[in-house]
Short mmCIF file of C-alpha atoms in Angstrom, two decimals:
data_model
loop_
_atom_site.label_atom_id
_atom_site.label_comp_id
_atom_site.label_asym_id
_atom_site.label_seq_id
_atom_site.Cartn_x
_atom_site.Cartn_y
_atom_site.Cartn_z
CA MET A 1 80.56 46.36 -29.09
CA PRO A 2 81.41 42.76 -28.12
CA GLY A 3 79.23 40.04 -29.50
CA PRO A 4 77.32 37.40 -27.48
CA LYS A 5 79.47 35.20 -25.36
CA PRO A 6 80.24 31.68 -26.85
CA LYS A 7 78.19 29.90 -24.22
CA ARG A 8 75.15 32.07 -24.83
CA ARG A 9 75.59 31.71 -28.56
CA ARG A 10 75.85 27.94 -28.27
CA GLN A 11 72.57 27.88 -26.15
CA ALA A 12 70.85 30.07 -28.82
CA ASP A 13 72.09 27.64 -31.51
CA ARG A 14 70.79 24.63 -29.60
CA SER A 15 67.44 26.36 -28.95
CA ALA A 16 67.06 27.18 -32.72
CA ALA A 17 67.97 23.69 -33.62
CA THR A 18 65.31 22.18 -31.26
CA ARG A 19 62.73 24.53 -32.58
CA THR A 20 63.54 23.51 -36.14
CA ALA A 21 63.39 19.80 -35.20
CA LEU A 22 60.02 20.15 -33.60
CA VAL A 23 58.61 22.12 -36.50
CA ALA A 24 59.95 19.56 -38.96
CA ALA A 25 58.48 16.65 -36.83
CA GLY A 26 55.14 18.44 -36.55
CA ARG A 27 54.96 19.14 -40.27
CA GLN A 28 55.60 15.44 -41.01
CA LEU A 29 53.05 14.09 -38.49
CA PHE A 30 50.35 16.71 -38.95
CA ALA A 31 50.38 16.16 -42.84
CA ARG A 32 50.27 12.44 -42.44
CA GLU A 33 47.80 11.98 -39.57
CA GLY A 34 46.01 15.29 -38.99
CA PHE A 35 46.27 17.60 -35.91
CA ALA A 36 43.81 15.82 -33.66
CA ALA A 37 45.48 12.36 -34.19
CA VAL A 38 48.98 13.50 -33.32
CA ALA A 39 50.09 13.22 -29.69
CA THR A 40 52.71 15.33 -28.26
CA GLU A 41 54.74 12.20 -27.36
CA ALA A 42 54.90 11.24 -30.98
CA ILE A 43 56.26 14.76 -31.89
CA VAL A 44 59.00 14.65 -29.47
CA VAL A 45 60.07 11.18 -30.37
CA VAL A 46 60.24 12.06 -34.06
CA ALA A 47 62.09 15.30 -33.20
CA GLY A 48 64.40 13.54 -30.79
CA VAL A 49 64.00 15.96 -28.05
CA SER A 50 62.46 15.85 -24.58
CA ARG A 51 58.89 16.85 -23.76
CA GLY A 52 60.29 19.70 -21.65
CA ALA A 53 62.00 20.96 -24.70
CA LEU A 54 58.70 21.03 -26.62
CA TYR A 55 56.99 23.07 -23.95
CA HIS A 56 60.08 25.46 -23.63
CA GLN A 57 59.66 26.25 -27.31
CA PHE A 58 55.90 26.23 -27.64
CA VAL A 59 53.06 26.83 -25.15
CA ASP A 60 51.06 23.88 -26.51
CA LYS A 61 50.52 21.70 -29.53
CA THR A 62 48.39 24.44 -31.08
CA ALA A 63 51.30 26.90 -30.94
CA LEU A 64 53.52 24.29 -32.69
CA PHE A 65 50.89 23.76 -35.27
CA ALA A 66 50.68 27.49 -35.97
CA ALA A 67 54.46 27.48 -36.50
CA VAL A 68 54.09 24.55 -38.93
CA VAL A 69 51.35 26.42 -40.94
CA GLU A 70 53.63 29.47 -41.09
CA THR A 71 56.54 27.32 -42.38
CA VAL A 72 54.44 25.61 -44.93
CA GLU A 73 52.95 28.98 -46.08
CA ALA A 74 56.48 30.52 -46.45
CA ASP A 75 57.62 27.54 -48.60
CA VAL A 76 54.60 27.70 -50.79
CA ALA A 77 55.13 31.49 -51.37
CA ALA A 78 58.75 30.77 -52.28
CA ARG A 79 57.85 28.02 -54.69
CA ILE A 80 55.11 30.10 -56.48
CA SER A 81 57.47 33.06 -56.65
CA ALA A 82 60.27 30.95 -58.12
CA GLU A 83 58.05 29.27 -60.61
CA VAL A 84 56.65 32.52 -61.86
CA ALA A 85 60.19 34.08 -62.08
CA ALA A 86 61.56 30.96 -63.93
CA ALA A 87 58.82 31.44 -66.55
CA GLY A 88 60.20 34.92 -67.31
CA SER A 89 56.86 36.26 -68.55
CA ALA A 90 56.68 39.85 -69.45
CA ASP A 91 52.90 39.89 -69.10
CA PRO A 92 51.54 40.47 -65.59
CA ILE A 93 48.26 38.78 -66.49
CA GLU A 94 50.17 35.63 -67.54
CA ALA A 95 52.20 35.93 -64.28
CA LEU A 96 48.90 35.90 -62.31
CA ARG A 97 47.71 32.89 -64.28
CA LEU A 98 50.97 31.04 -63.62
CA ALA A 99 50.81 31.79 -59.85
CA ALA A 100 47.24 30.61 -59.76
CA ARG A 101 48.01 27.34 -61.54
CA ALA A 102 50.98 26.75 -59.19
CA TRP A 103 48.93 27.43 -56.13
CA LEU A 104 46.07 25.08 -57.08
CA ARG A 105 48.60 22.37 -58.05
CA ILE A 106 50.48 22.81 -54.80
CA CYS A 107 47.30 22.88 -52.61
CA ILE A 108 46.56 19.17 -53.13
CA GLU A 109 49.93 18.14 -51.67
CA PRO A 110 49.40 16.42 -48.29
CA GLU A 111 50.96 18.92 -46.03
CA VAL A 112 49.24 21.90 -47.74
CA HIS A 113 45.89 19.96 -48.10
CA ARG A 114 45.65 18.51 -44.61
CA VAL A 115 47.75 21.09 -42.60
CA VAL A 116 46.83 24.37 -44.12
CA LEU A 117 43.47 23.82 -45.69
CA LEU A 118 41.62 21.27 -43.71
CA ASP A 119 42.97 21.55 -40.15
CA GLY A 120 44.22 25.15 -40.24
CA PRO A 121 40.89 27.06 -40.04
CA SER A 122 39.42 24.78 -37.29
CA VAL A 123 42.56 24.50 -35.17
CA LEU A 124 43.76 28.10 -35.32
CA GLY A 125 40.43 29.91 -35.88
CA TRP A 126 39.57 31.85 -39.02
CA ALA A 127 41.23 35.13 -38.17
CA GLU A 128 44.71 33.70 -37.26
CA TRP A 129 44.54 31.15 -40.09
CA ARG A 130 43.75 33.99 -42.60
CA GLU A 131 46.52 36.17 -41.25
CA LEU A 132 49.13 33.42 -41.62
CA CYS A 133 47.98 32.46 -45.11
CA GLN A 134 48.17 36.01 -46.31
CA ARG A 135 51.43 36.93 -44.53
CA TYR A 136 53.70 35.68 -47.25
CA VAL A 137 51.59 35.54 -50.45
CA PHE A 138 49.64 38.84 -50.23
CA GLY A 139 52.63 41.03 -50.99
CA LEU A 140 53.40 38.92 -54.07
CA VAL A 141 49.82 39.31 -55.43
CA ARG A 142 49.71 43.04 -54.66
CA ASP A 143 53.11 43.54 -56.45
CA VAL A 144 51.97 41.69 -59.66
CA LEU A 145 48.65 43.67 -59.69
CA ALA A 146 50.47 46.88 -59.29
CA TRP A 147 52.71 45.92 -62.19
CA GLY A 148 49.68 45.08 -64.23
CA VAL A 149 48.13 48.47 -63.57
CA GLU A 150 51.47 50.30 -64.34
CA ALA A 151 51.81 48.21 -67.53
CA GLY A 152 48.31 49.15 -68.67
CA ARG A 153 47.23 45.52 -68.56
CA ILE A 154 44.83 45.98 -65.68
CA ARG A 155 42.27 48.80 -65.36
CA GLN A 156 43.33 51.61 -63.02
CA GLN A 157 41.94 50.88 -59.47
CA PRO A 158 43.11 50.63 -55.87
CA ILE A 159 45.44 47.70 -55.55
CA SER A 160 44.98 46.46 -52.01
CA PRO A 161 41.25 45.73 -52.29
CA LEU A 162 41.80 43.95 -55.50
CA ALA A 163 44.55 41.80 -54.02
CA HIS A 164 42.30 40.88 -51.09
CA LEU A 165 39.56 39.87 -53.53
CA LEU A 166 41.90 37.85 -55.59
CA MET A 167 43.38 36.16 -52.53
CA GLY A 168 39.95 35.39 -51.24
CA ALA A 169 38.99 33.74 -54.48
CA SER A 170 42.24 31.77 -54.60
CA ASP A 171 41.74 30.51 -50.97
CA GLU A 172 38.14 29.56 -51.66
CA ALA A 173 39.21 27.64 -54.73
CA ALA A 174 41.83 25.78 -52.71
CA LEU A 175 39.21 25.02 -49.98
CA TYR A 176 36.83 23.65 -52.67
CA ILE A 177 39.58 21.36 -53.90
CA ALA A 178 40.56 20.26 -50.40
CA ARG A 179 37.00 19.14 -49.67
CA ALA A 180 36.30 17.56 -53.15
CA ASP A 181 35.77 13.81 -53.60
CA ASP A 182 37.69 14.11 -56.76
CA PRO A 183 40.57 16.61 -56.23
CA GLU A 184 41.99 16.27 -59.72
CA THR A 185 38.69 17.24 -61.36
CA ALA A 186 38.04 19.93 -58.80
CA THR A 187 41.55 21.38 -59.59
CA ALA A 188 40.82 21.46 -63.33
CA GLU A 189 37.53 23.15 -62.69
CA MET A 190 38.87 25.73 -60.33
CA THR A 191 41.90 26.40 -62.47
CA ALA A 192 39.57 27.37 -65.40
CA ALA A 193 37.41 29.41 -63.16
CA LEU A 194 40.25 31.31 -61.55
CA GLU A 195 41.89 32.00 -64.92
CA HIS A 196 38.51 33.37 -66.23
CA LEU A 197 38.51 35.70 -63.15
CA ILE A 198 42.01 36.82 -63.84
CA ASP A 199 41.26 37.44 -67.54
CA GLY A 200 38.43 39.74 -66.45
CA LEU A 201 40.90 42.03 -64.89
CA THR A 202 42.42 43.04 -68.24
CA ARG A 203 41.60 46.48 -69.72
CA ASP A 204 39.10 46.66 -72.61
#
């Protein structure tokens, strides 16, 4: 079967490039200034595209923001996964600790702190924000927990409910840090608390 015609392929490439430029511009501006302070005019200027191109790709600024949140979350998941893999731990509990430390360290970075944690829930609404946050990380957590049960390091129990509980605790820890007057102290406190929670999963 013949592939797409060259003209159509070029149009698709241009459209993808425009979308990428808009998401990159939104990511930069939303992280620096916050959602409410960023005008669509500023986004198209930084992206180097027309206002019409913005609305061809996204219904409104909120839809662009959702795409930015998803992009940031995908990057966060990839970074955590790579960090845990690089450590090469043979212990699933230690892998969970490493993932928790990585997440709480990453969550104070401006684009995660401002875009995902501070503006995300209020701009997108709790349900959509939660779904985007769990889309990339939930599977990683579930897989490590399943590994822990299989290896005998975690007590036998249903995996998905446990993954939801651990994700909820991790998100609350990150939100606590995001709203703290002293993020560094809050990160240290929440890292210790989350590690105690993870240690409690081990079999007696």
